[in-house]
Tab-separated table of C-alpha atoms and ligand atoms in Angstrom:
chain	number	residue	atom	x	y	z
A	1	UNK	CA	9.507	-1.935	21.147
A	2	UNK	CA	8.236	-2.027	17.612
A	3	UNK	CA	6.495	-5.192	16.492
A	4	UNK	CA	8.114	-6.636	13.335
A	5	UNK	CA	5.742	-6.197	10.382
A	6	UNK	CA	5.671	-6.986	6.664
A	7	UNK	CA	7.595	-4.929	4.111
A	8	UNK	CA	5.067	-2.863	2.152
A	9	UNK	CA	5.278	-2.765	-1.595
A	10	UNK	CA	3.237	-0.124	-3.377
A	11	UNK	CA	2.332	0.578	-7.015
A	12	UNK	CA	-0.496	2.329	-8.799
A	13	UNK	CA	-1.559	-1.051	-10.166
A	14	UNK	CA	0.047	-4.284	-11.240
A	15	UNK	CA	3.429	-2.895	-12.430
A	16	UNK	CA	5.028	-3.115	-8.980
A	17	UNK	CA	4.641	-6.893	-9.159
A	18	UNK	CA	7.446	-7.063	-11.606
A	19	UNK	CA	9.685	-5.683	-8.856
A	20	UNK	CA	8.042	-7.567	-5.985
A	21	UNK	CA	8.513	-10.844	-7.844
A	22	UNK	CA	12.260	-10.368	-7.782
A	23	UNK	CA	12.380	-9.028	-4.274
A	24	UNK	CA	10.577	-12.051	-2.945
A	25	UNK	CA	12.694	-14.424	-5.023
A	26	UNK	CA	15.880	-12.954	-3.461
A	27	UNK	CA	14.408	-12.403	0.055
A	28	UNK	CA	11.864	-15.176	0.535
A	29	UNK	CA	12.213	-15.119	4.285
A	30	UNK	CA	10.455	-11.785	4.779
A	31	UNK	CA	6.695	-11.032	5.045
A	32	UNK	CA	5.233	-8.658	2.432
A	33	UNK	CA	2.105	-6.669	1.869
A	34	UNK	CA	1.540	-5.633	-1.779
A	35	UNK	CA	-0.895	-2.719	-2.295
A	36	UNK	CA	-2.095	-1.847	-5.857
A	37	UNK	CA	-4.148	1.328	-6.199
A	38	UNK	CA	-5.858	-0.214	-9.275
A	39	UNK	CA	-8.983	1.998	-8.801
A	40	UNK	CA	-6.981	5.120	-9.543
A	41	UNK	CA	-4.387	3.751	-11.968
A	42	UNK	CA	-2.785	5.000	-14.168
A	43	UNK	CA	-0.999	7.638	-12.221
A	44	UNK	CA	1.308	8.529	-15.161
A	45	UNK	CA	-0.903	11.242	-16.771
A	46	UNK	CA	-1.936	12.870	-13.431
A	47	UNK	CA	-0.480	16.124	-12.041
A	48	UNK	CA	2.007	16.404	-9.191
A	49	UNK	CA	-0.542	17.143	-6.471
A	50	UNK	CA	-2.738	14.196	-7.302
A	51	UNK	CA	0.079	11.681	-7.541
A	52	UNK	CA	1.541	12.908	-4.290
A	53	UNK	CA	-1.880	12.848	-2.517
A	54	UNK	CA	-2.711	9.324	-3.781
A	55	UNK	CA	0.775	7.986	-2.976
A	56	UNK	CA	0.664	9.407	0.537
A	57	UNK	CA	-2.726	7.847	1.213
A	58	UNK	CA	-1.384	4.431	0.125
A	59	UNK	CA	1.739	4.839	2.241
A	60	UNK	CA	-0.385	5.751	5.194
A	61	UNK	CA	-2.518	2.684	4.621
A	62	UNK	CA	0.577	0.470	4.650
A	63	UNK	CA	1.668	2.190	7.861
A	64	UNK	CA	-1.770	1.496	9.385
A	65	UNK	CA	-1.197	-2.117	8.472
A	66	UNK	CA	2.027	-1.990	10.521
A	67	UNK	CA	4.664	-1.733	7.770
A	68	UNK	CA	7.879	-0.123	8.972
A	69	UNK	CA	9.485	-0.136	5.550
A	70	UNK	CA	7.596	0.729	2.353
A	71	UNK	CA	9.027	0.434	-1.190
A	72	UNK	CA	7.410	2.632	-3.854
A	73	UNK	CA	7.690	0.090	-6.627
A	74	UNK	CA	6.432	2.809	-9.018
A	75	UNK	CA	8.585	5.298	-10.887
A	76	UNK	CA	5.809	7.866	-11.243
A	77	UNK	CA	5.275	7.891	-7.413
A	78	UNK	CA	9.033	7.798	-6.763
A	79	UNK	CA	9.468	10.825	-9.137
A	80	UNK	CA	6.556	12.813	-7.953
A	81	UNK	CA	5.911	11.990	-4.313
A	82	UNK	CA	8.902	10.304	-2.673
A	83	UNK	CA	10.980	13.296	-1.807
A	84	UNK	CA	8.062	15.177	-0.209
A	85	UNK	CA	6.972	12.120	1.761
A	86	UNK	CA	10.648	11.527	2.978
A	87	UNK	CA	11.308	15.156	3.840
A	88	UNK	CA	7.922	16.523	5.032
A	89	UNK	CA	5.576	13.693	5.921
A	90	UNK	CA	7.720	11.070	7.573
A	91	UNK	CA	9.314	13.367	10.206
A	92	UNK	CA	5.701	14.275	11.202
A	93	UNK	CA	3.881	10.945	10.712
A	94	UNK	CA	6.380	8.243	11.499
A	95	UNK	CA	9.982	9.366	12.018
A	96	UNK	CA	11.304	5.817	12.518
A	97	UNK	CA	9.658	4.304	9.408
A	98	UNK	CA	11.239	4.333	5.935
A	99	UNK	CA	9.912	4.815	2.414
A	100	UNK	CA	12.236	3.998	-0.475
A	101	UNK	CA	11.825	4.426	-4.228
A	102	UNK	CA	13.049	2.775	-7.451
A	103	UNK	CA	14.705	5.627	-9.367
A	104	UNK	CA	17.822	6.123	-7.261
A	105	UNK	CA	18.870	2.436	-7.250
A	106	UNK	CA	18.405	2.363	-11.021
A	107	UNK	CA	20.383	5.520	-11.746
A	108	UNK	CA	23.280	4.795	-9.502
A	109	UNK	CA	24.301	1.638	-11.453
A	110	UNK	CA	23.603	2.892	-14.935
A	111	UNK	CA	27.120	4.087	-15.712
A	112	UNK	CA	28.307	0.470	-15.527
A	113	UNK	CA	26.174	-0.591	-18.512
A	114	UNK	CA	26.566	2.086	-21.219
A	115	UNK	CA	29.687	2.359	-23.324
A	116	UNK	CA	28.458	5.114	-25.719
A	117	UNK	CA	27.161	7.194	-22.717
A	118	UNK	CA	23.893	7.741	-24.577
A	119	UNK	CA	21.172	6.253	-22.514
A	120	UNK	CA	17.403	6.065	-23.284
A	121	UNK	CA	14.697	6.195	-20.610
A	122	UNK	CA	11.184	4.936	-21.302
A	123	UNK	CA	8.671	6.064	-18.743
A	124	UNK	CA	5.274	7.589	-18.041
A	125	UNK	CA	4.639	11.144	-18.907
A	126	UNK	CA	4.653	12.024	-15.191
A	127	UNK	CA	8.118	10.570	-14.666
A	128	UNK	CA	9.523	12.187	-17.875
A	129	UNK	CA	8.088	15.650	-16.970
A	130	UNK	CA	9.556	15.411	-13.447
A	131	UNK	CA	13.075	15.093	-15.045
A	132	UNK	CA	13.969	12.833	-12.078
A	133	UNK	CA	15.976	10.433	-14.251
A	134	UNK	CA	17.937	13.202	-15.918
A	135	UNK	CA	18.658	14.900	-12.528
A	136	UNK	CA	19.676	11.669	-10.717
A	137	UNK	CA	21.789	10.348	-13.570
A	138	UNK	CA	23.516	13.675	-13.816
A	139	UNK	CA	24.471	13.391	-10.104
A	140	UNK	CA	26.126	9.977	-10.440
A	141	UNK	CA	27.409	10.134	-14.104
A	142	UNK	CA	27.677	13.678	-15.478
A	143	UNK	CA	29.128	12.334	-18.720
A	144	UNK	CA	25.965	10.427	-19.706
A	145	UNK	CA	23.457	11.972	-22.050
A	146	UNK	CA	19.806	11.046	-21.328
A	147	UNK	CA	17.137	10.735	-23.983
A	148	UNK	CA	13.631	10.366	-22.502
A	149	UNK	CA	10.526	8.960	-24.175
A	150	UNK	CA	7.104	9.053	-22.643
A	151	UNK	CA	5.000	6.055	-23.475
A	152	UNK	CA	1.466	7.001	-22.291
A	153	UNK	CA	-0.248	4.003	-23.970
A	154	UNK	CA	1.861	1.284	-22.511
A	155	UNK	CA	0.487	1.190	-18.963
A	156	UNK	CA	-3.164	1.044	-20.191
A	157	UNK	CA	-2.180	-1.898	-22.488
A	158	UNK	CA	-0.703	-3.796	-19.492
A	159	UNK	CA	-3.526	-2.864	-17.091
A	160	UNK	CA	-6.043	-4.132	-19.600
A	161	UNK	CA	-4.134	-7.325	-20.320
A	162	UNK	CA	-3.614	-6.310	-23.993
A	163	UNK	CA	0.177	-6.239	-23.846
A	164	UNK	CA	0.625	-9.403	-25.862
A	165	UNK	CA	-1.992	-8.549	-28.476
A	166	UNK	CA	-1.405	-7.096	-31.855
A	167	UNK	CA	-2.587	-3.633	-30.731
A	168	UNK	CA	0.461	-3.361	-28.481
A	169	UNK	CA	2.886	-3.680	-31.472
A	170	UNK	CA	1.789	-0.376	-32.953
A	171	UNK	CA	2.553	1.637	-29.782
A	172	UNK	CA	5.690	-0.260	-28.923
A	173	UNK	CA	7.188	0.435	-32.372
A	174	UNK	CA	6.008	4.045	-32.392
A	175	UNK	CA	7.614	5.087	-29.125
A	176	UNK	CA	10.843	3.172	-29.798
A	177	UNK	CA	11.195	4.803	-33.175
A	178	UNK	CA	10.672	8.242	-31.628
A	179	UNK	CA	13.332	7.481	-28.995
A	180	UNK	CA	15.928	6.061	-31.368
A	181	UNK	CA	15.458	8.890	-33.809
A	182	UNK	CA	16.909	11.259	-31.129
A	183	UNK	CA	20.219	9.428	-30.937
A	184	UNK	CA	21.378	6.411	-32.896
A	185	UNK	CA	24.160	6.024	-30.368
A	186	UNK	CA	21.814	4.876	-27.515
A	187	UNK	CA	23.250	1.517	-26.291
A	188	UNK	CA	21.261	1.117	-23.084
A	189	UNK	CA	17.634	1.697	-22.340
A	190	UNK	CA	15.966	1.786	-18.922
A	191	UNK	CA	12.502	0.479	-18.590
A	192	UNK	CA	11.604	3.335	-16.232
A	193	UNK	CA	8.169	2.139	-15.422
A	194	UNK	CA	7.514	-1.028	-13.493
A	195	UNK	CA	4.692	-2.027	-15.858
A	196	UNK	CA	6.959	-2.162	-18.849
A	197	UNK	CA	8.764	-5.475	-18.272
A	198	UNK	CA	5.525	-7.118	-19.406
A	199	UNK	CA	6.113	-5.657	-22.826
A	200	UNK	CA	9.794	-6.613	-22.895
A	201	UNK	CA	9.415	-9.305	-25.533
A	202	UNK	CA	7.812	-6.867	-27.980
A	203	UNK	CA	10.205	-4.028	-27.072
A	204	UNK	CA	13.155	-6.319	-28.000
A	205	UNK	CA	11.651	-7.058	-31.382
A	206	UNK	CA	11.750	-3.373	-32.360
A	207	UNK	CA	15.250	-2.566	-31.071
A	208	UNK	CA	18.649	-3.155	-32.657
A	209	UNK	CA	20.306	-6.208	-31.108
A	210	UNK	CA	23.178	-4.434	-29.503
A	211	UNK	CA	20.885	-2.180	-27.343
A	212	UNK	CA	20.673	-3.462	-23.758
A	213	UNK	CA	17.389	-3.208	-21.840
A	214	UNK	CA	17.466	-2.683	-18.079
A	215	UNK	CA	14.453	-3.551	-16.105
A	216	UNK	CA	14.227	-2.682	-12.468
A	217	UNK	CA	13.290	-5.900	-10.642
A	218	UNK	CA	16.860	-7.207	-10.362
A	219	UNK	CA	18.269	-3.830	-9.657
A	220	UNK	CA	15.809	-2.821	-6.913
A	221	UNK	CA	15.969	-6.213	-5.179
A	222	UNK	CA	19.751	-6.086	-5.170
A	223	UNK	CA	19.652	-2.661	-3.676
A	224	UNK	CA	17.165	-3.688	-1.013
A	225	UNK	CA	19.421	-6.506	0.157
A	226	UNK	CA	22.210	-3.970	0.478
A	227	UNK	CA	19.922	-1.554	2.340
A	228	UNK	CA	18.833	-4.150	4.885
A	229	UNK	CA	22.437	-5.146	5.449
A	230	UNK	CA	23.416	-1.543	6.074
A	231	UNK	CA	20.428	-0.794	8.303
A	232	UNK	CA	20.077	-3.615	10.806
A	233	UNK	CA	17.682	-1.481	12.863
A	234	UNK	CA	15.218	-1.548	9.978
A	235	UNK	CA	15.850	-5.181	9.223
A	236	UNK	CA	14.997	-5.976	12.821
A	237	UNK	CA	11.499	-4.457	12.378
A	238	UNK	CA	10.730	-6.463	9.195
A	239	UNK	CA	8.825	-9.661	9.991
A	240	UNK	CA	10.322	-12.878	8.681
A	241	UNK	CA	7.692	-15.476	8.176
A	242	UNK	CA	7.667	-15.863	4.355
A	243	UNK	CA	4.003	-14.743	4.078
A	244	UNK	CA	2.530	-12.459	1.385
A	245	UNK	CA	-0.752	-10.539	1.515
A	246	UNK	CA	-2.190	-8.615	-1.430
A	247	UNK	CA	-4.502	-5.635	-1.293
A	248	UNK	CA	-6.160	-3.708	-4.093
A	249	UNK	CA	-8.382	-0.646	-4.156
A	250	UNK	CA	-10.419	-2.234	-7.045
A	251	UNK	CA	-12.126	-5.619	-7.563
A	252	UNK	CA	-10.147	-8.454	-5.874
A	253	UNK	CA	-11.418	-10.852	-8.549
A	254	UNK	CA	-9.842	-8.788	-11.289
A	255	UNK	CA	-6.692	-8.348	-9.295
A	256	UNK	CA	-6.346	-12.027	-8.564
A	257	UNK	CA	-6.687	-12.921	-12.229
A	258	UNK	CA	-4.219	-10.419	-13.555
A	259	UNK	CA	-1.745	-10.601	-10.671
A	260	UNK	CA	-1.507	-14.353	-11.168
A	261	UNK	CA	-0.180	-13.645	-14.647
A	262	UNK	CA	2.590	-11.442	-13.247
A	263	UNK	CA	3.431	-13.752	-10.304
A	264	UNK	CA	3.060	-17.080	-12.052
A	265	UNK	CA	1.021	-18.418	-9.127
A	266	UNK	CA	-2.418	-18.193	-7.573
A	267	UNK	CA	-3.099	-14.792	-5.909
A	268	UNK	CA	-5.830	-14.063	-3.431
A	269	UNK	CA	-6.273	-10.376	-2.610
A	270	UNK	CA	-8.545	-8.269	-0.433
A	271	UNK	CA	-10.105	-4.919	-1.262
A	272	UNK	CA	-9.116	-1.976	0.792
A	273	UNK	CA	-10.158	1.656	0.848
A	274	UNK	CA	-7.300	4.156	1.189
A	275	UNK	CA	-9.106	7.555	0.889
A	276	UNK	CA	-8.795	9.642	3.979
B	1	DGL	N1	4.137	1.412	-12.678
B	1	DGL	C1	4.253	2.784	-12.580
B	1	DGL	C2	5.653	3.349	-12.791
B	1	DGL	O1	6.552	2.629	-12.523
B	1	DGL	C3	3.262	3.741	-13.185
B	1	DGL	C4	2.124	3.340	-13.903
B	1	DGL	C5	1.072	4.370	-13.911
B	1	DGL	O2	0.976	5.211	-14.814
B	1	DGL	O3	0.238	4.299	-13.010
B	1	DGL	O4	5.797	4.434	-13.176
């Protein structure tokens, strides 16, 4: 019999906390382990092999901690590593455990939001180059045209706690102008990186009012509820004690300070080494 264990939530850094926050608000009864690979963030500019390798190490770390279900709360890892992990690594390493991402739940509901069928996706360079959003949206809603914009400066702004400063305005305006110049019919924009909700206030300032912004916290948490209902065998191996543990590959002091801003509460993390 498998011992019930926390649900693992992974991101390259702090971004996954925007998803975790909403998951925990909707499912407070579960135990969670959040792992941020802050020492190696950002993942966005890295190549496929590196992102896959880093993500797999973090997933294995969460497995070593007992997690039976791991959510990649990171679009870049979901785009570049999830499929290989699900198809090649899981059957070999842990056939009964599950790893889920954030792109599919986002793309499968998109068609309900856009009227013009012109959708913008703001994401890291890695996610944009992978074309994952374009491919997935095409599967569910072939009538939607997707306009992608890489925003390579946004994650560093968030990771360095500069997202509310005046420096952020320049890059927020620049990338949004570039995106909207491709189609003035865009009526819905996906924040396709879990770091970006921290910039939401500024993003709103530079967009026409009628454009809707979709962030993933609400979407992914709703989809997780649905998943656990549909998979009682996985739900049964998720511990329910309402406890959260945080781990980072960088300085715990730094993590605690910044994560507290995301979570709106005191955070106490531990350092972990994930390299194998
Ligand atoms: N938060 C991650 C995402 O959703 C990526 C950030 C990074 O570049 O490391 O894509």
